[in-house]
Amino acid sequence: MSPKPSRSRIRVVPAAGAVLYRMDGDTPLCAVVHRPRYDDWSLPKGKVDAGESVPVTAVREMLEETGFSAVLRERIGTTGYPLKENLRKEVTYWSALSTGGAFEPNSEVDELRWVPVDEAMQLVTYPLDRKILTRFDAAPRARSVLMLVRHAKAGRRSEWSGDDDLRPLDKTGRAQAEMLAPMLRAFGVTRLHSAPRVRCEQTLAPLADELGEPITVEPALSDEAYLADPAAAVSRLGAVAAGEGVAAVCSQGTAIPGLVRDLAGPAGLDVGEGSTKKAGVWGLGFVDGALVHADYYPSPLPLF
């Protein structure tokens, strides 16, 4: 008896989009776009380009379709639908706060409307877009955002003979750090903080060079400092988050899960063990010091 033929694998086409919004007093106005090719109203989105992380795609597509730049906030969710046999498109959406721009009709979009959420739900053509808008409407609007980064790959500790504080990134780690820079920019990072480890500072170095900003060393946010005084580490992270603009903090594999769990517990958010792989990032949103969202992003250059 011959074996049964194996089922063909479904190939996923990754894409990204956002609920692009700006505030009118206390009311968010959402951007909904009309695409003449399909004669539909939808949220801005598009396919991931080769070598591009998904958050970067979301910001790029918004700019190309709407003319507005933006910074990502919380991840709203992922929708999926079949394109044809064995081919499926999956779109990850964020809320994205507009930072300025102007719309001009282009090859993809001929009209843009800024409308309140309830009007946007009536305007969009597809139920999946209404689902995303419903989630956007229900999500708390973070007043401050912090990106908590685990340092990139630094080789084996057993193969480093010097002071472990000075262990640098290896070749793969340097590549991860380069790819982290545009991903962190997509979330609007303007301030850089690091545990006192060379590998942590090197992880943020490419973005520091691009921004022309210094990296502030944070002794309270290393592994040993967290283990010695978790409350002090949580307090310091909260103080960094409360500063002006979005901060990125690079730390280590023991401190980060502990900090995430300590913040998420009182907020009732499920973050599991808070596990964070090398060059992984937690996007943390706060309202009055309380955590309101915690989104995990794997390294934009994963290790296989």
Coordinates of C-alpha atoms in Angstrom, one line a residue:
M1 CA 0.0 0.0 0.0
S2 CA 1.5 3.3 -1.1
P3 CA 1.8 6.1 1.5
K4 CA -0.7 8.9 1.5
P5 CA 0.5 12.0 -0.3
S6 CA 1.5 14.7 2.2
R7 CA -0.6 17.9 2.4
S8 CA 1.0 20.9 0.8
R9 CA 2.2 23.4 3.2
I10 CA 0.4 26.7 3.3
R11 CA 2.7 29.6 2.5
V12 CA 2.2 32.8 4.5
V13 CA 2.6 36.2 3.0
P14 CA 3.4 38.5 5.9
A15 CA 2.1 42.1 5.9
A16 CA 1.7 44.9 8.4
G17 CA -0.7 47.8 8.9
A18 CA -2.0 50.1 11.5
V19 CA -4.9 52.1 12.9
L20 CA -3.2 55.5 12.2
Y21 CA -4.7 58.1 14.5
R22 CA -4.4 61.6 15.7
M23 CA -6.1 63.2 18.7
D24 CA -8.9 65.8 18.5
G25 CA -9.0 66.8 22.1
D26 CA -9.8 63.5 23.9
T27 CA -11.1 61.9 20.7
P28 CA -8.9 59.8 18.4
L29 CA -9.5 60.3 14.7
C30 CA -8.6 57.3 12.6
A31 CA -7.3 57.4 9.0
V32 CA -9.3 55.3 6.5
V33 CA -8.1 55.1 2.9
H34 CA -9.9 54.5 -0.4
R35 CA -8.1 52.2 -2.9
P36 CA -9.4 52.8 -6.4
R37 CA -8.0 49.5 -7.6
Y38 CA -10.4 47.6 -5.4
D39 CA -12.9 50.4 -4.8
D40 CA -12.8 49.7 -1.1
W41 CA -12.2 51.6 2.2
S42 CA -9.6 50.1 4.4
L43 CA -6.9 50.6 7.0
P44 CA -3.4 51.3 5.5
K45 CA -1.3 48.1 5.2
G46 CA 1.1 46.4 2.9
K47 CA 3.5 43.4 2.4
V48 CA 6.8 43.0 4.2
D49 CA 9.8 43.7 2.0
A50 CA 12.8 41.4 2.0
G51 CA 15.0 42.0 4.9
E52 CA 12.5 44.3 6.6
S53 CA 11.0 43.7 10.1
V54 CA 7.2 43.8 10.4
P55 CA 7.1 47.0 12.6
V56 CA 9.2 48.8 10.0
T57 CA 6.8 47.7 7.3
A58 CA 3.8 49.1 9.1
V59 CA 5.5 52.6 9.4
R60 CA 6.7 52.5 5.8
E61 CA 3.3 51.5 4.4
M62 CA 1.5 54.2 6.3
L63 CA 3.9 56.9 5.0
E64 CA 3.6 55.6 1.4
E65 CA -0.2 55.3 1.4
T66 CA -1.2 58.3 3.5
G67 CA 1.7 60.7 3.5
F68 CA 1.8 60.7 7.3
S69 CA 4.7 59.6 9.5
A70 CA 3.8 57.8 12.7
V71 CA 5.2 56.0 15.7
L72 CA 3.8 52.6 16.7
R73 CA 2.2 52.1 20.1
E74 CA 0.6 48.8 21.1
R75 CA 0.1 45.8 18.9
I76 CA -3.6 45.2 18.2
G77 CA -3.6 41.8 16.6
T78 CA -3.2 39.8 13.4
T79 CA -5.8 39.0 10.8
G80 CA -5.5 36.4 8.0
Y81 CA -7.2 35.4 4.9
P82 CA -6.5 33.1 1.9
L83 CA -5.2 34.6 -1.3
K84 CA -5.4 31.3 -3.3
E85 CA -4.7 27.6 -2.8
N86 CA -1.8 27.1 -0.3
L87 CA -1.3 30.8 0.0
R88 CA -2.4 32.9 3.0
K89 CA -1.9 36.6 3.8
E90 CA -1.4 37.5 7.5
V91 CA -1.5 41.2 8.5
T92 CA -0.2 42.4 11.9
Y93 CA -1.7 45.7 13.1
W94 CA -0.6 48.3 15.6
S95 CA -2.1 51.5 16.8
A96 CA 0.1 54.3 15.4
L97 CA 0.1 57.9 16.5
S98 CA 0.6 60.3 13.6
T99 CA 3.5 62.7 14.0
G100 CA 2.7 64.8 11.0
G101 CA 2.5 64.9 7.2
A102 CA 0.0 65.6 4.5
F103 CA -2.0 63.4 2.2
E104 CA -1.7 63.5 -1.6
P105 CA -3.5 61.1 -3.9
N106 CA -1.1 58.3 -5.1
S107 CA -1.0 55.1 -7.2
E108 CA -2.6 53.1 -4.3
V109 CA -4.9 55.6 -2.5
D110 CA -7.0 58.4 -4.0
E111 CA -8.8 59.6 -0.8
L112 CA -8.1 59.6 3.0
R113 CA -10.6 60.5 5.7
W114 CA -9.9 61.2 9.4
V115 CA -13.0 60.1 11.3
P116 CA -13.9 58.9 14.8
V117 CA -13.7 55.2 15.5
D118 CA -17.5 54.6 15.2
E119 CA -17.6 56.3 11.8
A120 CA -14.5 54.4 10.7
M121 CA -16.3 51.1 11.6
Q122 CA -19.2 52.1 9.3
L123 CA -16.9 53.3 6.5
V124 CA -14.5 50.3 6.1
T125 CA -15.5 47.7 3.7
Y126 CA -14.2 44.5 5.4
P127 CA -15.3 42.9 8.7
L128 CA -11.6 42.1 9.6
D129 CA -10.9 45.9 9.6
R130 CA -13.9 46.4 11.8
K131 CA -12.5 43.8 14.2
I132 CA -9.2 45.7 14.4
L133 CA -11.0 49.0 14.9
T134 CA -13.0 47.4 17.7
R135 CA -9.8 46.3 19.5
F136 CA -8.2 49.7 19.0
D137 CA -11.3 51.3 20.6
A138 CA -11.2 49.0 23.6
A139 CA -7.4 49.3 24.2
P140 CA -6.2 51.8 26.8
R141 CA -4.1 54.6 25.3
A142 CA -0.6 54.5 26.7
R143 CA 0.8 57.9 27.8
S144 CA 4.4 56.7 27.8
V145 CA 6.1 53.8 26.0
L146 CA 9.4 52.1 26.8
M147 CA 11.2 49.4 24.6
L148 CA 13.0 46.9 26.8
V149 CA 15.7 45.2 24.8
R150 CA 17.8 42.1 25.6
H151 CA 21.4 42.5 24.3
A152 CA 22.2 40.8 21.0
K153 CA 24.4 37.7 20.7
A154 CA 27.7 38.0 22.4
G155 CA 29.2 34.5 22.1
R156 CA 29.7 32.0 24.8
R157 CA 30.8 33.2 28.3
S158 CA 33.0 30.1 28.6
E159 CA 35.0 31.2 25.5
W160 CA 35.7 34.7 26.9
S161 CA 38.7 35.0 29.2
G162 CA 38.3 38.6 30.3
D163 CA 36.0 40.5 32.6
D164 CA 32.5 39.3 31.6
D165 CA 31.2 43.0 31.8
L166 CA 33.5 43.7 28.8
R167 CA 32.3 40.7 26.7
P168 CA 31.4 42.2 23.3
L169 CA 28.9 41.3 20.6
D170 CA 30.0 38.7 18.1
K171 CA 29.5 39.0 14.3
T172 CA 25.9 37.8 14.5
G173 CA 25.2 40.1 17.4
R174 CA 26.5 43.1 15.5
A175 CA 24.1 42.3 12.7
Q176 CA 21.2 42.0 15.1
A177 CA 22.1 45.4 16.6
E178 CA 22.1 46.9 13.1
M179 CA 18.6 45.5 12.4
L180 CA 17.3 46.6 15.8
A181 CA 17.9 50.2 15.0
P182 CA 15.1 50.7 12.4
M183 CA 12.7 48.6 14.4
L184 CA 13.2 50.7 17.5
R185 CA 12.9 53.9 15.3
A186 CA 9.5 52.6 14.2
F187 CA 8.3 53.0 17.9
G188 CA 9.7 56.5 18.1
V189 CA 12.7 55.8 20.3
T190 CA 14.7 59.0 21.1
R191 CA 16.4 58.1 24.4
L192 CA 18.9 55.3 25.0
H193 CA 19.7 53.6 28.3
S194 CA 21.8 50.5 29.0
A195 CA 22.9 48.2 31.9
P196 CA 26.6 48.6 32.5
R197 CA 27.7 45.9 30.1
V198 CA 29.7 46.4 26.8
R199 CA 27.3 44.0 25.0
C200 CA 24.3 46.0 26.1
E201 CA 25.8 49.3 25.0
Q202 CA 26.9 47.9 21.7
T203 CA 23.4 46.6 21.0
L204 CA 22.1 50.2 21.1
A205 CA 25.2 51.7 19.5
P206 CA 23.9 51.7 15.8
L207 CA 20.8 53.6 16.9
A208 CA 22.8 56.0 19.0
D209 CA 24.9 56.8 16.0
E210 CA 21.8 57.4 13.9
L211 CA 20.2 59.6 16.5
G212 CA 23.3 61.4 17.6
E213 CA 22.3 60.7 21.2
P214 CA 24.4 59.3 24.1
I215 CA 23.6 56.1 25.9
T216 CA 22.9 56.6 29.6
V217 CA 24.3 53.8 31.8
E218 CA 21.9 52.4 34.3
P219 CA 23.6 50.4 37.1
A220 CA 20.2 49.6 38.7
L221 CA 19.1 47.6 35.6
S222 CA 21.8 44.9 35.4
D223 CA 21.1 41.3 36.3
E224 CA 22.9 41.4 39.7
A225 CA 21.3 44.8 40.6
Y226 CA 17.8 43.4 39.8
L227 CA 18.5 40.2 41.9
A228 CA 19.8 42.3 44.8
D229 CA 16.9 44.8 44.8
P230 CA 14.0 44.1 42.3
A231 CA 11.9 46.9 43.7
A232 CA 14.6 49.5 43.0
A233 CA 15.1 48.2 39.5
V234 CA 11.3 48.4 38.8
S235 CA 11.3 51.9 40.2
R236 CA 14.2 53.0 38.0
L237 CA 12.6 51.5 34.9
G238 CA 9.4 53.4 35.6
A239 CA 11.3 56.6 36.1
V240 CA 13.0 56.1 32.7
A241 CA 9.7 55.4 31.0
A242 CA 8.2 58.5 32.5
G243 CA 10.7 60.8 30.8
E244 CA 10.0 62.8 27.7
G245 CA 9.7 60.7 24.5
V246 CA 10.1 57.0 24.0
A247 CA 13.1 55.3 25.7
A248 CA 14.9 52.1 24.8
V249 CA 16.6 50.2 27.7
C250 CA 19.0 47.4 27.0
S251 CA 19.5 44.8 29.7
Q252 CA 20.1 41.1 30.3
G253 CA 18.4 37.8 30.4
T254 CA 17.6 37.6 34.1
A255 CA 16.6 41.2 34.8
I256 CA 14.3 41.6 31.8
P257 CA 11.9 38.7 32.5
G258 CA 11.8 39.7 36.2
L259 CA 11.1 43.3 35.4
V260 CA 8.3 42.4 32.9
R261 CA 6.7 40.0 35.4
D262 CA 6.9 42.5 38.3
L263 CA 5.2 45.1 36.2
A264 CA 2.6 42.8 34.6
G265 CA 1.5 41.1 37.7
P266 CA -0.2 44.1 39.4
A267 CA -1.7 45.0 36.0
G268 CA -3.2 41.6 35.5
L269 CA -1.4 41.1 32.2
D270 CA -0.4 37.6 31.1
V271 CA 3.3 37.7 30.0
G272 CA 4.0 34.0 30.8
E273 CA 7.6 33.8 32.1
G274 CA 8.6 37.0 30.4
S275 CA 11.1 35.0 28.4
T276 CA 13.3 37.2 26.1
K277 CA 15.7 35.8 23.6
K278 CA 18.9 37.6 22.4
A279 CA 18.0 40.9 20.6
G280 CA 14.3 40.4 21.6
V281 CA 12.3 43.4 22.7
W282 CA 9.3 44.1 25.0
G283 CA 7.2 47.1 24.1
L284 CA 5.8 48.4 27.4
G285 CA 3.0 51.0 27.6
F286 CA 2.2 52.9 30.8
V287 CA -0.6 55.1 32.1
D288 CA 0.3 57.0 35.3
G289 CA 3.1 54.4 36.0
A290 CA 0.8 51.4 35.6
L291 CA 1.6 48.9 32.8
V292 CA -1.3 48.8 30.2
H293 CA 0.3 46.7 27.5
A294 CA 3.3 44.4 27.1
D295 CA 4.1 43.2 23.5
Y296 CA 7.0 40.9 22.8
Y297 CA 9.0 41.2 19.6
P298 CA 11.6 38.6 18.6
S299 CA 14.9 39.7 17.1
P300 CA 14.5 41.1 13.6
L301 CA 17.4 38.9 12.8
P302 CA 16.5 35.5 14.4
L303 CA 19.0 32.8 15.0
F304 CA 18.4 29.4 13.5

